[in-house]
Amino acid sequence: MYRTHTCGELRLENNDNTVTLAGWIQRIRNLGGMTFIDLRDRYGITQLVVNEHVSDELKTIVKKLGREFVVQVQGLVVKRQSPNNKILTGEIEIVVEKIKIINASELPPFTIEDESDGGDELRMKYRYLDLRRNPLLKALELRHRLAHETRRYLNSQSFLEIETPYLIKSTPEGARDFIVPSRMNQGQFYALPQSPQTFKQLLMVAGYDRYFQIVRCFRDEDLRADRQPEFTQIDCEMAFVEREDVLQTFEGLAKHLFKNVLDIDFTGQFPRMSYTDAMKYYGCDKPDIRFDMRICELTENVKGKNFVMFDSAEYIGGICAEGCAEYTRKQLDELNEWVKRPQIGAKGLAYIKLGTDGIKSSIDKFYTPDELQAIADKMGARQGDLILVLAGNKKITLGGLCELRLEMGKRLGYRNNTKFAPLWVVDFPLFEYDDETKRFYAMHHPFTSPHVDDLAIFESNPAEVRANAYDFVLNGVEIGGGSIRIHDAQVQKTMFKILGFTDEDAQIQFGFLMNAFKFGAPPHGGIAFGLDRWCAVFGGSDSIRDYIAFPKNNSGRDMMIDSPAAIKQEQLDELGIRLIDNPKA
Ligand code: ASP
């Protein structure tokens, strides 16, 4: 037996027991003749003491020990003179009788502490060492609990967990596919799924009316901070449902997870907001509603006073930062620079301060105090507040106001990581028009059904059609999205037509689905949640990477196994692939 207990297990009750522990050496301290060793495993840390009177043999072994050595220790549990209440085993220590070095360790390239001295790249390269650190352990434990509780809830709701294939077919919609060459069918390729969307719909046709899967998805997109080329979805689908059934079922899942993972009770319904309102009041489709600070449109209120920036703007809008009237010149200049960064893209920031000594503004030259007060009244601003205004192209300006609102919310401490504000965003547009390619794209995906009230204009006025789609947003992060699907072959055909598919293309790409719809497809709908993101928000982190055991870096590389990598010429030959500029060919 390697161990009688784990390093997180021993308490005062174990006093006087002889125990055997195994683990990694976290730290060694010599104090006088005594040596203190922190022994660590997944479960915690236990302090070991080696007294000055031990045998020479034991002393020799202790001298050889170093950080991250794996050892097995036998000793007596005793009460500590000065307990350490920061660790679970802090009331006891082990007086060492025997130590066996199971495996030595090189000096780790960074410290295995809560705050490590290793940089990102280094820690990614030695991910197995990074994973020994407590914050990562806690993150993976949280992920496990979230996945486990998801299964428990969905199982209790009669969902079946069913696997769908990873080697599927490339489709032109959505993001770019990762492609896998087929050796047995040279010149032909599989694609890795961006989601199991079509398969889960086929399962509905097959009669498995409640499906879920915790499943890896692959998207070959340009990477952003919170994106990974492979990520995990909680993918779900239900038959014989309308939107309300889906929202209720998954609001139930969210509440179950809040309760069982975070011990937070949510009573009452989650708020719902239309896409139109989200864009109008928050400037984006995933509002962080932990705080108010809504955007107020001023386009019609401020034009015609010879201020060119406003007069020439398509859209003018502002936010009111409560209690910020005392912002200094320097702070305002800094905010002005902040909004001009390319990521925000504003031309500049106008402000109105409602100070105790009256109204002060960057646009005094063009507006009388009464006119400024009228703007403040429209925005519901009070004395002590600061109004920040952006103007320009509507899309860019609303996007800028969204970011500015989030930034001010952060500065004012409104975006507390332990506070949670869930939200359903509903009634998205069905299509997005792309000026470059001059065609419509499905905003969600091509299987999303139009809003029942908009069916009449589905073909005649696609730009105005709303989708029967919904997103689940938590603290300004899009955690999930789904829709009621088209289950009628004819409607699906029209959808493909609007998206610019010829009948032949549609048949080649999605014939299997349209054919299936000819054999009795039930009405159905579903949703998929990003597990990694859900974990990150629950854990109060901005980064999903910490919640993935072996993530890729920002350029999509696995630094540890050094992938992607070249493959041997024989492998290429076998696959029938010739690289255009392969130096070895
Ligand atoms: N498959 C969709 C996605 O990955 C989600 C859904 O509609 O269920 O975004």
Short mmCIF file of N, CA, C and O and ligand atoms in Angstrom, two decimals, residues 194-198 200-201 217 219 231 233-237 444-445 448 470 478 480-485 525-529, ligand 1:
data_model
loop_
_atom_site.label_atom_id
_atom_site.label_comp_id
_atom_site.label_asym_id
_atom_site.label_seq_id
_atom_site.Cartn_x
_atom_site.Cartn_y
_atom_site.Cartn_z
N GLN A 194 -18.25 21.37 -36.15
CA GLN A 194 -18.30 22.66 -35.43
C GLN A 194 -19.32 22.56 -34.31
O GLN A 194 -19.27 23.30 -33.34
N SER A 195 -20.27 21.67 -34.50
CA SER A 195 -21.23 21.31 -33.46
C SER A 195 -22.00 20.11 -34.00
O SER A 195 -21.98 19.87 -35.20
N PRO A 196 -22.66 19.35 -33.14
CA PRO A 196 -23.40 18.18 -33.66
C PRO A 196 -24.78 18.56 -34.20
O PRO A 196 -25.68 17.73 -34.22
N GLN A 197 -24.94 19.81 -34.64
CA GLN A 197 -26.25 20.34 -34.98
C GLN A 197 -27.12 19.39 -35.82
O GLN A 197 -28.22 19.03 -35.43
N THR A 198 -26.63 18.98 -36.99
CA THR A 198 -27.52 18.19 -37.86
C THR A 198 -27.79 16.82 -37.25
O THR A 198 -28.89 16.30 -37.37
N LYS A 200 -28.04 16.05 -34.08
CA LYS A 200 -29.04 16.07 -33.01
C LYS A 200 -30.43 16.25 -33.59
O LYS A 200 -31.40 15.71 -33.08
N GLN A 201 -30.50 16.95 -34.72
CA GLN A 201 -31.82 17.08 -35.36
C GLN A 201 -32.27 15.73 -35.92
O GLN A 201 -33.44 15.38 -35.86
N CYS A 217 -16.18 20.38 -29.79
CA CYS A 217 -16.49 20.99 -31.08
C CYS A 217 -15.23 21.67 -31.59
O CYS A 217 -14.37 22.07 -30.81
N ARG A 219 -13.56 24.56 -34.32
CA ARG A 219 -13.76 25.67 -35.26
C ARG A 219 -12.42 26.31 -35.58
O ARG A 219 -11.70 26.74 -34.69
N PHE A 231 -13.27 23.18 -28.25
CA PHE A 231 -13.91 23.59 -27.01
C PHE A 231 -15.06 22.63 -26.75
O PHE A 231 -15.40 21.81 -27.61
N GLN A 233 -19.03 21.75 -25.67
CA GLN A 233 -20.40 22.22 -25.54
C GLN A 233 -21.24 21.25 -24.74
O GLN A 233 -21.02 20.04 -24.79
N ILE A 234 -22.20 21.81 -24.01
CA ILE A 234 -23.28 20.99 -23.48
C ILE A 234 -24.36 21.13 -24.54
O ILE A 234 -25.00 22.18 -24.65
N ASP A 235 -24.49 20.13 -25.38
CA ASP A 235 -25.34 20.24 -26.56
C ASP A 235 -26.66 19.52 -26.29
O ASP A 235 -26.65 18.38 -25.84
N CYS A 236 -27.78 20.20 -26.55
CA CYS A 236 -29.07 19.63 -26.16
C CYS A 236 -30.11 19.82 -27.25
O CYS A 236 -30.07 20.82 -27.98
N GLU A 237 -31.04 18.91 -27.33
CA GLU A 237 -32.15 19.05 -28.28
C GLU A 237 -33.38 18.36 -27.72
O GLU A 237 -33.28 17.35 -27.00
N HIS A 444 -27.82 32.72 -36.80
CA HIS A 444 -27.54 31.60 -35.89
C HIS A 444 -27.00 30.43 -36.71
O HIS A 444 -25.82 30.18 -36.75
N HIS A 445 -27.87 29.71 -37.39
CA HIS A 445 -27.46 28.73 -38.40
C HIS A 445 -28.66 28.45 -39.31
O HIS A 445 -29.78 28.84 -38.98
N THR A 448 -32.40 27.29 -38.17
CA THR A 448 -33.21 28.06 -37.24
C THR A 448 -34.51 28.49 -37.90
O THR A 448 -34.50 29.02 -39.02
N TYR A 470 -32.63 32.16 -29.33
CA TYR A 470 -32.40 32.73 -28.01
C TYR A 470 -30.96 32.48 -27.59
O TYR A 470 -30.35 31.51 -28.00
N GLU A 478 -21.73 35.42 -23.47
CA GLU A 478 -22.69 34.53 -24.13
C GLU A 478 -22.31 33.11 -23.76
O GLU A 478 -21.31 32.58 -24.20
N GLY A 480 -24.67 30.46 -23.92
CA GLY A 480 -25.37 29.46 -24.72
C GLY A 480 -26.25 30.10 -25.76
O GLY A 480 -26.60 31.28 -25.66
N GLY A 481 -26.59 29.31 -26.78
CA GLY A 481 -27.49 29.82 -27.80
C GLY A 481 -28.20 28.66 -28.45
O GLY A 481 -27.68 27.55 -28.51
N GLY A 482 -29.42 28.93 -28.91
CA GLY A 482 -30.15 27.87 -29.58
C GLY A 482 -31.36 28.43 -30.29
O GLY A 482 -31.53 29.66 -30.37
N SER A 483 -32.19 27.52 -30.78
CA SER A 483 -33.36 27.98 -31.52
C SER A 483 -34.36 26.85 -31.66
O SER A 483 -34.05 25.69 -31.44
N ILE A 484 -35.59 27.25 -32.04
CA ILE A 484 -36.56 26.28 -32.54
C ILE A 484 -36.17 26.07 -33.99
O ILE A 484 -35.82 27.02 -34.69
N ARG A 485 -36.19 24.82 -34.42
CA ARG A 485 -35.67 24.50 -35.76
C ARG A 485 -36.79 24.44 -36.79
O ARG A 485 -37.96 24.25 -36.45
N GLY A 525 -36.43 21.74 -31.07
CA GLY A 525 -35.58 22.90 -30.82
C GLY A 525 -34.58 22.53 -29.76
O GLY A 525 -34.70 21.50 -29.11
N GLY A 526 -33.58 23.37 -29.60
CA GLY A 526 -32.57 23.04 -28.61
C GLY A 526 -31.65 24.20 -28.34
O GLY A 526 -31.94 25.36 -28.68
N ILE A 527 -30.55 23.86 -27.74
CA ILE A 527 -29.61 24.89 -27.30
C ILE A 527 -28.26 24.22 -27.07
O ILE A 527 -28.19 23.01 -26.85
N ALA A 528 -27.20 24.99 -27.14
CA ALA A 528 -25.88 24.47 -26.76
C ALA A 528 -25.20 25.52 -25.88
O ALA A 528 -25.27 26.72 -26.16
N PHE A 529 -24.58 25.04 -24.82
CA PHE A 529 -23.85 25.93 -23.90
C PHE A 529 -22.36 25.67 -24.03
O PHE A 529 -21.93 24.53 -24.20
N1 ASP B 1 -25.43 24.18 -32.69
C1 ASP B 1 -25.61 25.51 -32.23
C2 ASP B 1 -24.27 26.17 -31.95
O1 ASP B 1 -23.27 25.48 -31.81
C3 ASP B 1 -26.42 25.60 -30.99
C4 ASP B 1 -27.83 25.19 -31.19
O2 ASP B 1 -28.53 25.79 -32.01
O3 ASP B 1 -28.26 24.28 -30.48
O4 ASP B 1 -24.18 27.37 -31.83
#
